[in-house]
GROMACS .gro file of C-alpha atoms in nm:
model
  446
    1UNK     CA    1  19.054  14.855  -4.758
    2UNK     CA    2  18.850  14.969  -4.458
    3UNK     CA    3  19.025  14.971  -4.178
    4UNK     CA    4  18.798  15.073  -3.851
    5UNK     CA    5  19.009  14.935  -3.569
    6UNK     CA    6  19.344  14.984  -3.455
    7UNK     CA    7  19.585  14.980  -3.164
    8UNK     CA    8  19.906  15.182  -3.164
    9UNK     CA    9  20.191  15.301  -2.883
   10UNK     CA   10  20.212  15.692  -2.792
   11UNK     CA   11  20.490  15.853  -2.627
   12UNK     CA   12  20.477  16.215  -2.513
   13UNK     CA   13  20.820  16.441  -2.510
   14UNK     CA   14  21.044  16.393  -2.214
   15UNK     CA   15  21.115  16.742  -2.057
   16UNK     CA   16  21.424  16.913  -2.116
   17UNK     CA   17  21.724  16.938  -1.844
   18UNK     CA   18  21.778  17.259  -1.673
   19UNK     CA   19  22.148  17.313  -1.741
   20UNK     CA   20  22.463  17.387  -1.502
   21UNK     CA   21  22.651  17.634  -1.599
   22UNK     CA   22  22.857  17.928  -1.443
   23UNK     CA   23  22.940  18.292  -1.634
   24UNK     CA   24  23.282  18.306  -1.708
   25UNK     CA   25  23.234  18.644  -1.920
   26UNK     CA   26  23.605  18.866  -1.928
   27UNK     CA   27  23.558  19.123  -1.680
   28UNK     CA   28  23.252  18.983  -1.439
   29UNK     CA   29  23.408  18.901  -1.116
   30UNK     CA   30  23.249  18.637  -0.905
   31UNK     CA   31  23.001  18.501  -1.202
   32UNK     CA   32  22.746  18.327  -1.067
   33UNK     CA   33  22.510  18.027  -1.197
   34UNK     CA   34  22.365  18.143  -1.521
   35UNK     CA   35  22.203  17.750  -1.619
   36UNK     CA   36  21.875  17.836  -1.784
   37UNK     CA   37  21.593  17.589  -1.825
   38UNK     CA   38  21.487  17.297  -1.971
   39UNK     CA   39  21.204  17.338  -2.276
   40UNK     CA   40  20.880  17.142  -2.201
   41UNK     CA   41  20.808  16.831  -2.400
   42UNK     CA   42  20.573  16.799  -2.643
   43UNK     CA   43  20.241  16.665  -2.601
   44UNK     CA   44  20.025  16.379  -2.804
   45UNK     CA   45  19.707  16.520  -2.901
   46UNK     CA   46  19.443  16.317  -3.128
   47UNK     CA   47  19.237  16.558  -3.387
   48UNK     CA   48  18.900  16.416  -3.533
   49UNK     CA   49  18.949  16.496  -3.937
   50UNK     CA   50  18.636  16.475  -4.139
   51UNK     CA   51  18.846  16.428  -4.474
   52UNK     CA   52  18.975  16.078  -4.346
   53UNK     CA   53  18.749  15.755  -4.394
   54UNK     CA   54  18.950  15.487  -4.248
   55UNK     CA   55  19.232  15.407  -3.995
   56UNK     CA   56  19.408  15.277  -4.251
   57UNK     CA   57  19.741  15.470  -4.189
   58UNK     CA   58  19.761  15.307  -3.850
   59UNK     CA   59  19.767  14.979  -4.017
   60UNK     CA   60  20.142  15.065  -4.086
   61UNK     CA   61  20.241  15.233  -3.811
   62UNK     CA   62  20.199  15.179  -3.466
   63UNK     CA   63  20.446  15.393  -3.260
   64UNK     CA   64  20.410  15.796  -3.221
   65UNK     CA   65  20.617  15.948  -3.000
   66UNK     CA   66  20.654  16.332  -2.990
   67UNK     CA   67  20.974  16.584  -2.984
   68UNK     CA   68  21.152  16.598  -2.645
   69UNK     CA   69  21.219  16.953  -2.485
   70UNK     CA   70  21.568  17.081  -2.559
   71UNK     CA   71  21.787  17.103  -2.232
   72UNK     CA   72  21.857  17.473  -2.089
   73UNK     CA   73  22.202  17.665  -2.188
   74UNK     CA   74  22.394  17.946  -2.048
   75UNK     CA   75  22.276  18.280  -1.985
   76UNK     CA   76  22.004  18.151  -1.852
   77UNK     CA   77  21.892  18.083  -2.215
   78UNK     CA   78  21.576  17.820  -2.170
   79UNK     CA   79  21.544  17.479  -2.376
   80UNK     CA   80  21.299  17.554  -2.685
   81UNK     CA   81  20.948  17.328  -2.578
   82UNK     CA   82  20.957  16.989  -2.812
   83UNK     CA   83  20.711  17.027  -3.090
   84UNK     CA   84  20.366  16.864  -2.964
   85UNK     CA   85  20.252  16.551  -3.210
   86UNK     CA   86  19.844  16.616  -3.353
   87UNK     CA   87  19.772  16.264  -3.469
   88UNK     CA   88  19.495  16.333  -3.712
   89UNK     CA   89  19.180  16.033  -3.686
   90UNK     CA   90  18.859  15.970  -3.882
   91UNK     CA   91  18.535  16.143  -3.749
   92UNK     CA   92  18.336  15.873  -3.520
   93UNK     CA   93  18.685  15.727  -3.401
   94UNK     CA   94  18.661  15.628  -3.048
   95UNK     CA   95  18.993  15.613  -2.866
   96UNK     CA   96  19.034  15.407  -2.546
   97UNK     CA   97  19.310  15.349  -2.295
   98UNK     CA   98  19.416  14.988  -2.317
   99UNK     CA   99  19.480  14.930  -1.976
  100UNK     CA  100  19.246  15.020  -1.778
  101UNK     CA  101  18.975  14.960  -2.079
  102UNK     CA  102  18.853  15.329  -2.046
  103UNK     CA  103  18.739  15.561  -2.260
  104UNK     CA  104  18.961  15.886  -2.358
  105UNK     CA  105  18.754  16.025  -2.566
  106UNK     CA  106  18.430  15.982  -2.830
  107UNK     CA  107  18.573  16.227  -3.129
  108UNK     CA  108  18.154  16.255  -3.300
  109UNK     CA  109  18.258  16.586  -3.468
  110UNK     CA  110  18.513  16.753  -3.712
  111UNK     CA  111  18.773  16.949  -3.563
  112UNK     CA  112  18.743  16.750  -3.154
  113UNK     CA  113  19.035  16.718  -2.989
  114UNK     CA  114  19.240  16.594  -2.673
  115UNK     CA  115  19.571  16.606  -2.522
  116UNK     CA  116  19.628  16.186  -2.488
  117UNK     CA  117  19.941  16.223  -2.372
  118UNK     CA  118  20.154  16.530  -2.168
  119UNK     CA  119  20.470  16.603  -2.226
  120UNK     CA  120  20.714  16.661  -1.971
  121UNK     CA  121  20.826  16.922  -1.735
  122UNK     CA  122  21.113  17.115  -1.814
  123UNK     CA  123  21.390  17.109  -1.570
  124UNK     CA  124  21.487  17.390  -1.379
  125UNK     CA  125  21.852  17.554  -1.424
  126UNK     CA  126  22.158  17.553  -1.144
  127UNK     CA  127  22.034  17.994  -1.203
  128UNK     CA  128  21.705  17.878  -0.999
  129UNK     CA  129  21.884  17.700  -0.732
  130UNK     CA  130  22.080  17.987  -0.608
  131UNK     CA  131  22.016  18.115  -0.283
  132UNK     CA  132  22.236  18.338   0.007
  133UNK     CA  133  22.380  18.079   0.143
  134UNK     CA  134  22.406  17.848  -0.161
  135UNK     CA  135  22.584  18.104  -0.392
  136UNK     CA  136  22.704  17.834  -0.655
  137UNK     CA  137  22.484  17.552  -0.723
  138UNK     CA  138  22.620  17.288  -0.888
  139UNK     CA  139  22.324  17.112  -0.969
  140UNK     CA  140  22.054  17.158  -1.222
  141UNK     CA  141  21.661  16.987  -1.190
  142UNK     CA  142  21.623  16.674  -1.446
  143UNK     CA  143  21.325  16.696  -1.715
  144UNK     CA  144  21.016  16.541  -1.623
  145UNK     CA  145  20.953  16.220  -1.772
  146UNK     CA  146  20.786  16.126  -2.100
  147UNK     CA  147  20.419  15.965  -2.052
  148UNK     CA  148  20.416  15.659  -2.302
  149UNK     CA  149  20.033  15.467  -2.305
  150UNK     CA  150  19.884  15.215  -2.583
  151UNK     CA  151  19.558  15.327  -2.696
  152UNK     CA  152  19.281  15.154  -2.924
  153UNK     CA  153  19.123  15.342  -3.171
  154UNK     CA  154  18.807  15.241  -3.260
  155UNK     CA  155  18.563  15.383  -3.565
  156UNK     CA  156  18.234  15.380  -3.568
  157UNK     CA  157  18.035  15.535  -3.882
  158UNK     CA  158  17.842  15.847  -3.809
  159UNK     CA  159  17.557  15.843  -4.018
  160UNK     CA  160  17.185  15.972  -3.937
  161UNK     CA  161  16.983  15.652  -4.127
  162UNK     CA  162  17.150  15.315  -4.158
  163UNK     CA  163  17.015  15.049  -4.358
  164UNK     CA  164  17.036  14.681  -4.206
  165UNK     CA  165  16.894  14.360  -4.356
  166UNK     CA  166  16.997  14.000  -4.459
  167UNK     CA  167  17.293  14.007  -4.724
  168UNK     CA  168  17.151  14.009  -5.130
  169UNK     CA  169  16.819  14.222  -4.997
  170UNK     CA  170  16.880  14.527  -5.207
  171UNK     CA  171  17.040  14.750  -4.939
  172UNK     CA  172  17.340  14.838  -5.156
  173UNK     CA  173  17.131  14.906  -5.455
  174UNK     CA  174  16.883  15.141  -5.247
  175UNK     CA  175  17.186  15.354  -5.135
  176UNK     CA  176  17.280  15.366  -5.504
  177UNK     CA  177  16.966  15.518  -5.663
  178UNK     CA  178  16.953  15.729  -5.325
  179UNK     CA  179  17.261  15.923  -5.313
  180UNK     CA  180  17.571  15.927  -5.589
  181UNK     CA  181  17.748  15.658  -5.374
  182UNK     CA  182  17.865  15.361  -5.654
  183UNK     CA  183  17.876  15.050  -5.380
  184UNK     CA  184  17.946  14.732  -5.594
  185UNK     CA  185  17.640  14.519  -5.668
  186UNK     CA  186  17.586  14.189  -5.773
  187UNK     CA  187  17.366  13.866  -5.723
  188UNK     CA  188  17.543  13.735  -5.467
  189UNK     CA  189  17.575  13.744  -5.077
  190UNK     CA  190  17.811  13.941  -4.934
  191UNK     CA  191  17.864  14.202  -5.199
  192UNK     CA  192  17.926  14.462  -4.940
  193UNK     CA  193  18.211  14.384  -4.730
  194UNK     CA  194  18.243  14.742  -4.598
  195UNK     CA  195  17.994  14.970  -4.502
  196UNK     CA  196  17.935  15.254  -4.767
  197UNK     CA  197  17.798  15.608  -4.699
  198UNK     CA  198  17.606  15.818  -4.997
  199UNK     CA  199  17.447  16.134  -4.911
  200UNK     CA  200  17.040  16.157  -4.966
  201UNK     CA  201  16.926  16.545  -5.079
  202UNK     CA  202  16.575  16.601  -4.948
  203UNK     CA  203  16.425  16.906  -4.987
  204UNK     CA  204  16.663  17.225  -4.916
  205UNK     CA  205  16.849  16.974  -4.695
  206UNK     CA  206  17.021  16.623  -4.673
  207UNK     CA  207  17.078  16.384  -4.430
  208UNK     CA  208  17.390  16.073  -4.435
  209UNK     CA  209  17.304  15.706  -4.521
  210UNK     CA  210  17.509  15.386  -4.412
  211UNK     CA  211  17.480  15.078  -4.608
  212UNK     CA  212  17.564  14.859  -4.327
  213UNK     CA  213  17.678  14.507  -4.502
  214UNK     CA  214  17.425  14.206  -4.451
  215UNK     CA  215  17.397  14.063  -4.103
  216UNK     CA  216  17.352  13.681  -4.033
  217UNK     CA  217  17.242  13.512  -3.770
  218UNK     CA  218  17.466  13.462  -3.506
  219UNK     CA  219  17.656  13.790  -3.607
  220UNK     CA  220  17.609  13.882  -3.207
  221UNK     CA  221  17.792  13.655  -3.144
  222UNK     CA  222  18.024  13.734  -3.394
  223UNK     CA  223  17.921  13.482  -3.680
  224UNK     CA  224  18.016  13.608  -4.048
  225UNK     CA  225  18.165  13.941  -3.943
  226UNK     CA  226  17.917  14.019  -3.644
  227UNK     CA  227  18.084  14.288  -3.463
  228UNK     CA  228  18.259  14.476  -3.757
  229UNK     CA  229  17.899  14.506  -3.890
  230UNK     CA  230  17.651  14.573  -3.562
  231UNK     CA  231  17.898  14.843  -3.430
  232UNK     CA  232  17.842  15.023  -3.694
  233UNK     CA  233  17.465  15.034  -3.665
  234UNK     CA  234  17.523  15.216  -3.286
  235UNK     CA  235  17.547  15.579  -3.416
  236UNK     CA  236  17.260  15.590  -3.639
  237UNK     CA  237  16.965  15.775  -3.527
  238UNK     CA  238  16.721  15.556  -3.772
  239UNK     CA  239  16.712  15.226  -3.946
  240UNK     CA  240  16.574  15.131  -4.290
  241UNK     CA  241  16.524  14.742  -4.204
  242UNK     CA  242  16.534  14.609  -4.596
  243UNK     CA  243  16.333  14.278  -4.578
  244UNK     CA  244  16.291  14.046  -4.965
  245UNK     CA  245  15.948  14.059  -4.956
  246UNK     CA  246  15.983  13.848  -5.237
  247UNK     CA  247  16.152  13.520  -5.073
  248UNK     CA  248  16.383  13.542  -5.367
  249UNK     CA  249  16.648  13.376  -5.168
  250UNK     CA  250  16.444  13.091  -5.081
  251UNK     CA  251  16.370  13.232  -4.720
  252UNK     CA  252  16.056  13.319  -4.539
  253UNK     CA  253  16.069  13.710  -4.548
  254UNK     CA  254  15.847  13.688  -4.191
  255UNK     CA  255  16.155  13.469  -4.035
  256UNK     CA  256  16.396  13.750  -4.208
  257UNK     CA  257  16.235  14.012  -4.008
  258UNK     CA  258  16.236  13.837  -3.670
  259UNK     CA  259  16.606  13.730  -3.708
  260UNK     CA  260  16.730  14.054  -3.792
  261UNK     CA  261  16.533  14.250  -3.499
  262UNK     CA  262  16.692  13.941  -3.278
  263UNK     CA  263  17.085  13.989  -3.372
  264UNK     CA  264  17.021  14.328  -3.351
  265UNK     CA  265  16.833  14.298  -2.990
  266UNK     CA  266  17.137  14.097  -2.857
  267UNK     CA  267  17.399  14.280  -2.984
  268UNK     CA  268  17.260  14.640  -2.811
  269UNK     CA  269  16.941  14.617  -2.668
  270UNK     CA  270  16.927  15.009  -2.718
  271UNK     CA  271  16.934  14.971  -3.103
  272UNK     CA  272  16.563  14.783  -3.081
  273UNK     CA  273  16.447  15.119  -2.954
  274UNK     CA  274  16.560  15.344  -3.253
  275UNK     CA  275  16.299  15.463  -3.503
  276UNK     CA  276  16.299  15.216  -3.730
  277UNK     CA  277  16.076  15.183  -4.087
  278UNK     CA  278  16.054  14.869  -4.327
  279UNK     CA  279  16.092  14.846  -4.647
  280UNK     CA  280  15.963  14.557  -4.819
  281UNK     CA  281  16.147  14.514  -5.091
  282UNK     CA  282  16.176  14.331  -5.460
  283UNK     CA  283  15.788  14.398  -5.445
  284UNK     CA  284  15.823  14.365  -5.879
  285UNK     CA  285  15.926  13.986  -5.854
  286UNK     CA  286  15.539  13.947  -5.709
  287UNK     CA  287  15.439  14.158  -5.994
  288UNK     CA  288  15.317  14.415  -5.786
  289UNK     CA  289  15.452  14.753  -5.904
  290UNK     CA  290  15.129  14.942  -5.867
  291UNK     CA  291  14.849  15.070  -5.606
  292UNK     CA  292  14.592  14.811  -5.733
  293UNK     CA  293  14.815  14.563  -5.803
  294UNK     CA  294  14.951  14.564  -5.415
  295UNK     CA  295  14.596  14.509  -5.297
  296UNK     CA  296  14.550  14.180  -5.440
  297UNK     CA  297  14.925  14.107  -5.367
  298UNK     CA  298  14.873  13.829  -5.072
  299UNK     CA  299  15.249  13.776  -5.008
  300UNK     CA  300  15.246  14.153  -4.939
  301UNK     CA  301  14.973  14.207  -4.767
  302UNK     CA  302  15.083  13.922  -4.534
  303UNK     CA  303  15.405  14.069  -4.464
  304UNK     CA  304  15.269  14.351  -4.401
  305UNK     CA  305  15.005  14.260  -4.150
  306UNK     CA  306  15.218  14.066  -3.961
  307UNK     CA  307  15.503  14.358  -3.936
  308UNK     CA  308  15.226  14.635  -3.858
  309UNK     CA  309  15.087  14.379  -3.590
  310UNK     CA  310  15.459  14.431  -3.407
  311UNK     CA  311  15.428  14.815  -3.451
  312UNK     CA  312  15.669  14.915  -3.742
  313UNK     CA  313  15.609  15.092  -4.040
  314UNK     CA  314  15.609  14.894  -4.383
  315UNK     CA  315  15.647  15.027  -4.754
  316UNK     CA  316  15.669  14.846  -5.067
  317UNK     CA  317  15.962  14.949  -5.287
  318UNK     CA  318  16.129  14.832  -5.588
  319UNK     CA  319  16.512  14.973  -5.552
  320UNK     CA  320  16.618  14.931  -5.921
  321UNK     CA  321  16.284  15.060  -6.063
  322UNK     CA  322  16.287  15.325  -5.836
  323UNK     CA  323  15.939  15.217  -5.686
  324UNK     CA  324  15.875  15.355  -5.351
  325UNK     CA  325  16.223  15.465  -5.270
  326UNK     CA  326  16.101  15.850  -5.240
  327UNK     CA  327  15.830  15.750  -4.992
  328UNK     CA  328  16.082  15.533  -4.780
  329UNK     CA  329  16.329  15.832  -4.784
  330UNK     CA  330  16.092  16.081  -4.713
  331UNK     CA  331  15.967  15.892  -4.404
  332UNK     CA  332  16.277  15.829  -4.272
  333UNK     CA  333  16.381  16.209  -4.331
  334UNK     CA  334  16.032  16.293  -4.122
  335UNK     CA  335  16.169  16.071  -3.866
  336UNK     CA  336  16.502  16.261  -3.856
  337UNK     CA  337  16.315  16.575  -3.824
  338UNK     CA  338  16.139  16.434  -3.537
  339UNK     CA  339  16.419  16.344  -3.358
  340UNK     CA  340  16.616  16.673  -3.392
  341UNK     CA  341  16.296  16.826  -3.250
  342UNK     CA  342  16.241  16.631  -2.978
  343UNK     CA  343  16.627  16.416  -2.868
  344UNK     CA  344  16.607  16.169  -2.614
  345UNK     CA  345  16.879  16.142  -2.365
  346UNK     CA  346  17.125  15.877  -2.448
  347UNK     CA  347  17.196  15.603  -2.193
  348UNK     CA  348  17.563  15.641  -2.039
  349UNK     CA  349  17.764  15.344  -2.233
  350UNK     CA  350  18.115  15.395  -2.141
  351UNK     CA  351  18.333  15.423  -1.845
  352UNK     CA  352  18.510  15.753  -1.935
  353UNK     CA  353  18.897  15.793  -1.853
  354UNK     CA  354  18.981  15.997  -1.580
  355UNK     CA  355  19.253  16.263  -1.675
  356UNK     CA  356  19.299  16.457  -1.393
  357UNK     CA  357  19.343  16.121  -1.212
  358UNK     CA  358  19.584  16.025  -1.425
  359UNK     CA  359  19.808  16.353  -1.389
  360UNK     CA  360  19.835  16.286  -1.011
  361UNK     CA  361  20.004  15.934  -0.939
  362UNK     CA  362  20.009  15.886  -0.594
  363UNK     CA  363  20.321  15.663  -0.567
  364UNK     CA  364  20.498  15.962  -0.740
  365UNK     CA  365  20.680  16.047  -0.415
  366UNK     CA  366  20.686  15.656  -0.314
  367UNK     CA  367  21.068  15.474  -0.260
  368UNK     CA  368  21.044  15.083  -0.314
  369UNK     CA  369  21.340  14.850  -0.234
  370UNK     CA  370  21.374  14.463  -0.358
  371UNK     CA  371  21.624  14.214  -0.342
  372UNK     CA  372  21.732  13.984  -0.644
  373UNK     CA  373  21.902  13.675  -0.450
  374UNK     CA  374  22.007  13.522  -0.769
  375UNK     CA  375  22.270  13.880  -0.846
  376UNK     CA  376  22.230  13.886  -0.458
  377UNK     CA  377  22.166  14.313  -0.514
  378UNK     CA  378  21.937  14.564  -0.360
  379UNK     CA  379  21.766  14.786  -0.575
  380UNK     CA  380  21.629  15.111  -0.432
  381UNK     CA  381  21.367  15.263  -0.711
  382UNK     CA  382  21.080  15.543  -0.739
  383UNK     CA  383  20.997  15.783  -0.981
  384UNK     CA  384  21.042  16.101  -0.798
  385UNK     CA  385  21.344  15.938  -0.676
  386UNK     CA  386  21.450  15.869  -1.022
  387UNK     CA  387  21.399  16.235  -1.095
  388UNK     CA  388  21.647  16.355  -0.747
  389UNK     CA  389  21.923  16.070  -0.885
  390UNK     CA  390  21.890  16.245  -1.244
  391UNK     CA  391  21.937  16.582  -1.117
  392UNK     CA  392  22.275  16.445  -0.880
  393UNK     CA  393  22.580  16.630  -0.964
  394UNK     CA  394  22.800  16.294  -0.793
  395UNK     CA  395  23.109  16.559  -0.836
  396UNK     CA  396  22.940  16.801  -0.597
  397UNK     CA  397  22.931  16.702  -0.256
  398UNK     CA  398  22.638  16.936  -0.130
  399UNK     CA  399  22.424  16.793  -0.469
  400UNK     CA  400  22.527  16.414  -0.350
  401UNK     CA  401  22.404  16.483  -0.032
  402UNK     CA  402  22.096  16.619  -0.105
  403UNK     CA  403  22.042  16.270  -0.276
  404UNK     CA  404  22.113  16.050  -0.024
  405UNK     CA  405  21.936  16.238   0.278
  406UNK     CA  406  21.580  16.177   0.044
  407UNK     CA  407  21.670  15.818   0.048
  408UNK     CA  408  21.693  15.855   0.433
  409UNK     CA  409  21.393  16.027   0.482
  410UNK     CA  410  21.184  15.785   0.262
  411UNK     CA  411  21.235  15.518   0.513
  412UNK     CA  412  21.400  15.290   0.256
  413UNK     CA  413  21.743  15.238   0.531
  414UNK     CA  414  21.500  15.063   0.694
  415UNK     CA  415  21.318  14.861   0.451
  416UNK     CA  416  21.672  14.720   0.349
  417UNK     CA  417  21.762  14.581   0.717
  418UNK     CA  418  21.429  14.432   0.702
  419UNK     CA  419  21.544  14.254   0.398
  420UNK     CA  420  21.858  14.172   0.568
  421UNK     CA  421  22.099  14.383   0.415
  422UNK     CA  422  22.456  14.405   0.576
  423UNK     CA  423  22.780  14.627   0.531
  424UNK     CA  424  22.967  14.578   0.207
  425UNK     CA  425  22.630  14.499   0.032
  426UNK     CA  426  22.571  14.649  -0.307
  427UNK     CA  427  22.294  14.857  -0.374
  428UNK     CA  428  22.174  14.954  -0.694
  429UNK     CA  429  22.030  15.288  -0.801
  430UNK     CA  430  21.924  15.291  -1.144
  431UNK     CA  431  22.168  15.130  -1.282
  432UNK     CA  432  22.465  15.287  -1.063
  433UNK     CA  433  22.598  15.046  -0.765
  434UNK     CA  434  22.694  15.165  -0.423
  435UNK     CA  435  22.809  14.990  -0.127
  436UNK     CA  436  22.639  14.977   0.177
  437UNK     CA  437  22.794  15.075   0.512
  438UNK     CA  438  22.551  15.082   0.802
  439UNK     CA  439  22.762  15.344   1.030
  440UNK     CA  440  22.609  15.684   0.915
  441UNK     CA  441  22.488  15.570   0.570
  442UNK     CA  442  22.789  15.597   0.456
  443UNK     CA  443  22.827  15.507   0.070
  444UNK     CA  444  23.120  15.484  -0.194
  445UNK     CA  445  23.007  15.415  -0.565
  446UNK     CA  446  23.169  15.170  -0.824
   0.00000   0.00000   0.00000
């Protein structure tokens, strides 16, 4: 099964705890603080793997998180760093932020990669606290928290010549005599339900085909399977438009021409204005399999007329006699030439993700305050202040302190008399209640 979308959870490593410890060692009088610190946690990093085809292995799992940093020991002995997580993807797999819609990153070659997610900040030990007139810290720095984010991973074929067309045209059985790809092929629509890739050697080089399966009209829109074909069509730097010159299907191969290039048109206007060649093909149901014989073929020459007349290319192939499928390739091989020559600048499609934004949050040092009236508690929250209340040694009076004078200075005192708070109140501080005494903020915990 080809799987080419996905959306999974990630989780970086929480940093490890710097550690509070003292040396007790037999003969060391006066031992001071010997907590070492915490190990760093490990990152989330997305690797672009040219030996995968499909996101299939996210179909099954949708949670990564990575290894946490180890907390700090004695002896100043640091935490060992948590063990970062390379999730490995399919080349041509676009990942994007789901929140804010972004894009992370575009992973178009083998061996691209990104850190998606950072791990944590080790803590710092009580060893780092120590100063000359704080000889025994009793208090150690908390790990920096985890970064958890849901991204969408979405694949889009990378392929330098795509061939597009109605469904039963001969698309799939073109890529067969082309490259060694074995697509399945039979009289019906809708043979292809995924797109297939074969490899076309030309010359002393070779370039990669997509058979994209048959669009409809309507698939803009998203009729059939729309989008999970067209997207795939976006990478390619030129299309093979496969048009049943024949009218085998009962259609008007004309009408099949101008429906396509419309789908196509509203889907991604940009795709109208890749090179793009025509092969007109099942030519041997008109019984024209030769030079002379497409002279005097008027369905042909028709076709072909009115396809020149909107400035395309047009050659007559027969895909299972092998008619014409060397001149199509070789044209479409010029055109790759051509382009590697002589690129054109790509239009800017995405709105790329902004790391170094996201590193800096600036409610990091923010302290909020709400009210529940139905528990009728005050909760006092922030993250930095989440990181101070992890730290707290509430058995050390000089580490308590050191808490509660942050929550002074934030301004949050006041925030809860605007909210009406009175004495005997409780307050909650992630997940730990206090009381609240106005006269010099005192508190005693539960």
């Amino acid at each position: 099964m080809f799987v080419d979308r996905a959306k999974i959870t990630i989780k970086s490593g929480k940093g490890g705890d710097g550690a509070v410890t003292f040396r007790h060692d037999p003969f060391v009088p006066d031992g001071g603080p010997d907590g070492g610190d915490g190990g760093k946690g490990g990152d989330i990093i997305f690797l672009a793997d040219e030996n995968l085809r499909t996101l299939m292995d996210f179909k099954y799992k949708r949670k990564y998180e990575a290894e946490p940093g180890q907390n700090g020991m004695k002896k100043k002995r640091f935490g060992k760093s948590g063990e970062d997580l390379v999730i490995k993807v399919p080349v041509g797999t676009m990942v994007f932020d789901e929140e804010s819609g972004k894009l992370m990153m575009d992973m178009i070659s083998h061996g691209d990669s990104f850190v998606a997610a950072k791990g944590g900040r080790g803590g710092r030990g009580n060893a780092k606290f120590a100063t000359p007139t704080r000889q025994a810290p009793n208090f150690g720095e908390a790990g920096g928290f985890a970064k958890e984010r849901t991204v969408i991973l979405e694949m889009k074929l990378i392929a330098d010549v795509g061939l597009v067309g109605f469904p039963n045209v001969g698309k799939s059985t073109l890529l067969s005599m082309a490259t060694s790809a074995r697509p399945k092929i039979a009289n019906y629509h809708f043979t292809t339900i995924d797109p297939n890739l074969g490899v076309v050697q030309m010359y002393d080089n070779s370039f990669v085909m997509a058979d994209i399966a048959g669009i409809i009209e309507g698939a803009h829109e998203g009729a059939g399977l729309g989008h999970y074909f067209l997207k795939h069509i976006e990478r390619t730097k030129v299309l093979v438009h496969v048009v049943d010159v024949s009218g085998s299907e009962g259609r008007n191969p004309r009408e099949d021409f101008d429906k396509i290039l419309d789908e196509l048109g509203k889907y991604n206007s940009r795709l109208l204005h890749k090179p793009q060649i025509i092969a007109a093909n099942k030519i041997d149901v008109l019984g024209c399999v030769d030079e002379e014989d497409l002279e005097i073929c008027d369905e042909y020459i028709e076709f072909k007329e009115y396809v020149e007349s909107k400035g395309y290319e047009v050659y007559p192939m027969s895909a299972p006699a092998g008619f014409g499928v060397e001149t199509v390739l070789k044209r479409a091989y010029e055109m790759l030439e051509d382009i590697k020559s002589n690129p054109a600048e790509e239009d800017e499609e995405y709105e790329y993700f902004d790391f170094e934004k996201d590193d800096y949050d600036p409610d990091y040092k923010k302290v909020f305050v709400d009210y529940d009236e139905e528990e009728d508690v005050y909760t006092i929250y922030g993250k930095q202040l989440e990181k101070i209340f992890n730290s707290t040694n509430f058995n050390d009076y000089g580490s308590k302190r050191y808490l509660f004078r942050y929550i002074e200075s934030s301004g949050a005192y006041d925030m809860l008399k605007e909210l009406g708070i009175e004495d005997g109140d409780i307050i909650s501080l992630f997940g730990t209640e206090f009381e609240y005494y106005d006269e010099d903020y005192n508190y005693e915990y539960d």
